[in-house]
Amino acid sequence: MHRKIVVMGVTSTGKSLIAAGLAEHLGGRFVEGDDLHPQSNVDKMAAGQPLTDEDRWPWLDRVGQAMLGEGIIVVACSALKRAYRDRIRAVAGPVTFVHLTGPREVIEERMGRRKGHFMPVSLLDSQLATLEPPGEDEDAVTLDLTLPPDDLLAQAVERLGFSSR
């Protein structure tokens, strides 16, 4: 089976946790989208500066390239705007998006608990302002990030049309 899946959302929604769990459950390959950022993007975000579209294009191309190949590939990537998702699809081909969303307060609290991540809490508002949830015409499912991780993973598997193991 071949399937390309991006677990998307603003920072601290659990993208990496759910994407890695989904890849493991489905016997696929997990790719951490943050690892594909050029160092200049990491430095900019670490300094509390939001990325521009121009900053993101090369990164999104790398995300799309990471999805090329056989089998099931699951990537954790913010993919905040439709244009960003379109850019990924332009490189990778058909992609299903799993959008993790929930209350700002929950996301901010999670951000405050993170250690060693380059994204400061100060950038949450810019990410929320940038976010364009997937449209009805996009291949996407939306899940509530406040669910326990095991329940969230089970919902992702079900909503993506995979049978449980």
PDB file of C-alpha atoms in Angstrom, residues 5-137:
ATOM      1  CA  ILE A   5       0.018  11.532   5.172  1.00  0.00           C
ATOM      2  CA  VAL A   6       0.897  14.865   6.781  1.00  0.00           C
ATOM      3  CA  VAL A   7      -0.100  15.436  10.405  1.00  0.00           C
ATOM      4  CA  MET A   8      -0.547  19.208  10.522  1.00  0.00           C
ATOM      5  CA  GLY A   9      -1.404  22.059  12.856  1.00  0.00           C
ATOM      6  CA  VAL A  10       0.160  24.880  14.785  1.00  0.00           C
ATOM      7  CA  THR A  11       3.060  24.273  17.117  1.00  0.00           C
ATOM      8  CA  SER A  12       2.581  22.003  20.151  1.00  0.00           C
ATOM      9  CA  THR A  13      -0.571  20.263  18.907  1.00  0.00           C
ATOM     10  CA  GLY A  14       1.065  16.824  19.083  1.00  0.00           C
ATOM     11  CA  LYS A  15       1.965  16.494  15.403  1.00  0.00           C
ATOM     12  CA  SER A  16       5.217  14.600  15.985  1.00  0.00           C
ATOM     13  CA  LEU A  17       3.730  12.265  18.591  1.00  0.00           C
ATOM     14  CA  ILE A  18       0.709  11.369  16.466  1.00  0.00           C
ATOM     15  CA  ALA A  19       2.641  11.175  13.174  1.00  0.00           C
ATOM     16  CA  ALA A  20       5.269   8.872  14.692  1.00  0.00           C
ATOM     17  CA  GLY A  21       2.582   6.709  16.303  1.00  0.00           C
ATOM     18  CA  LEU A  22       0.612   6.559  13.070  1.00  0.00           C
ATOM     19  CA  ALA A  23       3.694   5.556  11.058  1.00  0.00           C
ATOM     20  CA  GLU A  24       4.532   2.845  13.592  1.00  0.00           C
ATOM     21  CA  HIS A  25       0.956   1.535  13.706  1.00  0.00           C
ATOM     22  CA  LEU A  26       0.729   1.412   9.912  1.00  0.00           C
ATOM     23  CA  GLY A  27       4.226   0.006   9.365  1.00  0.00           C
ATOM     24  CA  GLY A  28       5.257   3.165   7.547  1.00  0.00           C
ATOM     25  CA  ARG A  29       8.102   5.645   7.664  1.00  0.00           C
ATOM     26  CA  PHE A  30       7.989   8.727   9.920  1.00  0.00           C
ATOM     27  CA  VAL A  31       9.607  12.023   8.913  1.00  0.00           C
ATOM     28  CA  GLU A  32       9.967  14.936  11.359  1.00  0.00           C
ATOM     29  CA  GLY A  33       9.262  18.043   9.297  1.00  0.00           C
ATOM     30  CA  ASP A  34      11.111  20.296  11.745  1.00  0.00           C
ATOM     31  CA  ASP A  35      14.324  18.447  10.869  1.00  0.00           C
ATOM     32  CA  LEU A  36      13.943  19.607   7.252  1.00  0.00           C
ATOM     33  CA  HIS A  37      14.056  23.341   8.079  1.00  0.00           C
ATOM     34  CA  PRO A  38      17.189  25.126   6.888  1.00  0.00           C
ATOM     35  CA  GLN A  39      19.249  26.432   9.814  1.00  0.00           C
ATOM     36  CA  SER A  40      18.316  30.015   8.880  1.00  0.00           C
ATOM     37  CA  ASN A  41      14.640  29.204   9.577  1.00  0.00           C
ATOM     38  CA  VAL A  42      15.466  27.587  12.918  1.00  0.00           C
ATOM     39  CA  ASP A  43      17.585  30.592  13.911  1.00  0.00           C
ATOM     40  CA  LYS A  44      14.840  33.022  12.914  1.00  0.00           C
ATOM     41  CA  MET A  45      12.154  31.184  14.900  1.00  0.00           C
ATOM     42  CA  ALA A  46      14.449  30.753  17.900  1.00  0.00           C
ATOM     43  CA  ALA A  47      14.884  34.546  17.871  1.00  0.00           C
ATOM     44  CA  GLY A  48      11.085  34.917  18.069  1.00  0.00           C
ATOM     45  CA  GLN A  49      10.649  36.008  14.446  1.00  0.00           C
ATOM     46  CA  PRO A  50       7.835  34.419  12.433  1.00  0.00           C
ATOM     47  CA  LEU A  51       8.776  32.843   9.119  1.00  0.00           C
ATOM     48  CA  THR A  52       7.660  34.466   5.886  1.00  0.00           C
ATOM     49  CA  ASP A  53       6.295  32.551   2.927  1.00  0.00           C
ATOM     50  CA  GLU A  54       9.656  33.042   1.233  1.00  0.00           C
ATOM     51  CA  ASP A  55      11.338  31.371   4.218  1.00  0.00           C
ATOM     52  CA  ARG A  56       8.932  28.443   4.018  1.00  0.00           C
ATOM     53  CA  TRP A  57       9.003  27.566   0.286  1.00  0.00           C
ATOM     54  CA  PRO A  58      12.350  25.696   0.287  1.00  0.00           C
ATOM     55  CA  TRP A  59      11.326  23.883   3.488  1.00  0.00           C
ATOM     56  CA  LEU A  60       7.975  22.837   2.024  1.00  0.00           C
ATOM     57  CA  ASP A  61       9.764  21.550  -1.076  1.00  0.00           C
ATOM     58  CA  ARG A  62      11.959  19.437   1.224  1.00  0.00           C
ATOM     59  CA  VAL A  63       8.841  18.122   2.971  1.00  0.00           C
ATOM     60  CA  GLY A  64       7.360  17.107  -0.377  1.00  0.00           C
ATOM     61  CA  GLN A  65      10.630  15.461  -1.436  1.00  0.00           C
ATOM     62  CA  ALA A  66      10.752  13.507   1.824  1.00  0.00           C
ATOM     63  CA  MET A  67       7.382  12.008   0.884  1.00  0.00           C
ATOM     64  CA  LEU A  68       8.575  10.605  -2.419  1.00  0.00           C
ATOM     65  CA  GLY A  69       8.965   6.856  -2.361  1.00  0.00           C
ATOM     66  CA  GLU A  70       7.062   3.677  -1.798  1.00  0.00           C
ATOM     67  CA  GLY A  71       4.913   2.568   1.112  1.00  0.00           C
ATOM     68  CA  ILE A  72       3.275   4.624   3.821  1.00  0.00           C
ATOM     69  CA  ILE A  73       5.049   7.875   4.665  1.00  0.00           C
ATOM     70  CA  VAL A  74       3.834  10.034   7.563  1.00  0.00           C
ATOM     71  CA  VAL A  75       5.260  13.524   8.075  1.00  0.00           C
ATOM     72  CA  ALA A  76       4.786  15.926  10.979  1.00  0.00           C
ATOM     73  CA  CYS A  77       4.553  19.387   9.383  1.00  0.00           C
ATOM     74  CA  SER A  78       2.603  22.525  10.310  1.00  0.00           C
ATOM     75  CA  ALA A  79       1.260  23.029   6.727  1.00  0.00           C
ATOM     76  CA  LEU A  80      -0.624  26.058   8.037  1.00  0.00           C
ATOM     77  CA  LYS A  81      -1.858  27.580   4.762  1.00  0.00           C
ATOM     78  CA  ARG A  82      -3.575  25.995   1.816  1.00  0.00           C
ATOM     79  CA  ALA A  83      -0.764  27.350  -0.378  1.00  0.00           C
ATOM     80  CA  TYR A  84       1.720  25.412   1.768  1.00  0.00           C
ATOM     81  CA  ARG A  85      -0.309  22.218   1.424  1.00  0.00           C
ATOM     82  CA  ASP A  86      -0.565  22.849  -2.325  1.00  0.00           C
ATOM     83  CA  ARG A  87       3.223  23.247  -2.459  1.00  0.00           C
ATOM     84  CA  ILE A  88       3.718  19.904  -0.678  1.00  0.00           C
ATOM     85  CA  ARG A  89       1.224  18.217  -3.039  1.00  0.00           C
ATOM     86  CA  ALA A  90       2.959  19.747  -6.070  1.00  0.00           C
ATOM     87  CA  VAL A  91       6.141  17.859  -5.130  1.00  0.00           C
ATOM     88  CA  ALA A  92       4.767  14.746  -3.399  1.00  0.00           C
ATOM     89  CA  GLY A  93       1.557  14.078  -5.329  1.00  0.00           C
ATOM     90  CA  PRO A  94      -1.676  13.181  -3.502  1.00  0.00           C
ATOM     91  CA  VAL A  95      -1.403  13.716   0.264  1.00  0.00           C
ATOM     92  CA  THR A  96      -3.928  13.238   3.067  1.00  0.00           C
ATOM     93  CA  PHE A  97      -3.753  15.795   5.877  1.00  0.00           C
ATOM     94  CA  VAL A  98      -4.616  15.090   9.512  1.00  0.00           C
ATOM     95  CA  HIS A  99      -5.290  18.456  11.152  1.00  0.00           C
ATOM     96  CA  LEU A 100      -4.840  18.531  14.935  1.00  0.00           C
ATOM     97  CA  THR A 101      -6.673  21.444  16.491  1.00  0.00           C
ATOM     98  CA  GLY A 102      -7.921  22.591  19.864  1.00  0.00           C
ATOM     99  CA  PRO A 103      -8.180  25.502  22.305  1.00  0.00           C
ATOM    100  CA  ARG A 104      -5.420  28.123  22.324  1.00  0.00           C
ATOM    101  CA  GLU A 105      -5.058  27.769  26.102  1.00  0.00           C
ATOM    102  CA  VAL A 106      -4.255  24.054  25.817  1.00  0.00           C
ATOM    103  CA  ILE A 107      -1.697  24.689  23.067  1.00  0.00           C
ATOM    104  CA  GLU A 108      -0.038  27.509  25.024  1.00  0.00           C
ATOM    105  CA  GLU A 109       0.165  25.340  28.143  1.00  0.00           C
ATOM    106  CA  ARG A 110       1.804  22.546  26.127  1.00  0.00           C
ATOM    107  CA  MET A 111       4.283  25.013  24.620  1.00  0.00           C
ATOM    108  CA  GLY A 112       5.262  26.140  28.103  1.00  0.00           C
ATOM    109  CA  ARG A 113       6.135  22.547  29.065  1.00  0.00           C
ATOM    110  CA  ARG A 114       8.361  21.890  26.042  1.00  0.00           C
ATOM    111  CA  LYS A 115      12.073  21.793  26.653  1.00  0.00           C
ATOM    112  CA  GLY A 116      14.764  22.330  24.048  1.00  0.00           C
ATOM    113  CA  HIS A 117      12.487  23.275  21.145  1.00  0.00           C
ATOM    114  CA  PHE A 118      13.298  26.298  18.988  1.00  0.00           C
ATOM    115  CA  MET A 119       9.707  27.603  18.858  1.00  0.00           C
ATOM    116  CA  PRO A 120       8.996  30.177  21.596  1.00  0.00           C
ATOM    117  CA  VAL A 121       5.501  30.702  23.031  1.00  0.00           C
ATOM    118  CA  SER A 122       5.581  34.212  21.566  1.00  0.00           C
ATOM    119  CA  LEU A 123       5.076  32.780  18.057  1.00  0.00           C
ATOM    120  CA  LEU A 124       1.819  30.959  18.829  1.00  0.00           C
ATOM    121  CA  ASP A 125      -0.374  33.919  17.903  1.00  0.00           C
ATOM    122  CA  SER A 126       1.351  34.349  14.529  1.00  0.00           C
ATOM    123  CA  GLN A 127       0.832  30.643  13.809  1.00  0.00           C
ATOM    124  CA  LEU A 128      -2.851  30.836  14.762  1.00  0.00           C
ATOM    125  CA  ALA A 129      -3.263  33.950  12.579  1.00  0.00           C
ATOM    126  CA  THR A 130      -1.593  32.157   9.649  1.00  0.00           C
ATOM    127  CA  LEU A 131      -3.610  28.929   9.996  1.00  0.00           C
ATOM    128  CA  GLU A 132      -6.066  28.170   7.203  1.00  0.00           C
ATOM    129  CA  PRO A 133      -7.851  24.949   8.173  1.00  0.00           C
ATOM    130  CA  PRO A 134      -8.164  22.446   5.325  1.00  0.00           C
ATOM    131  CA  GLY A 135     -11.051  23.131   2.985  1.00  0.00           C
ATOM    132  CA  GLU A 136     -13.841  20.703   2.218  1.00  0.00           C
ATOM    133  CA  ASP A 137     -12.244  20.030  -1.165  1.00  0.00           C
TER     134      ASP A 137
END
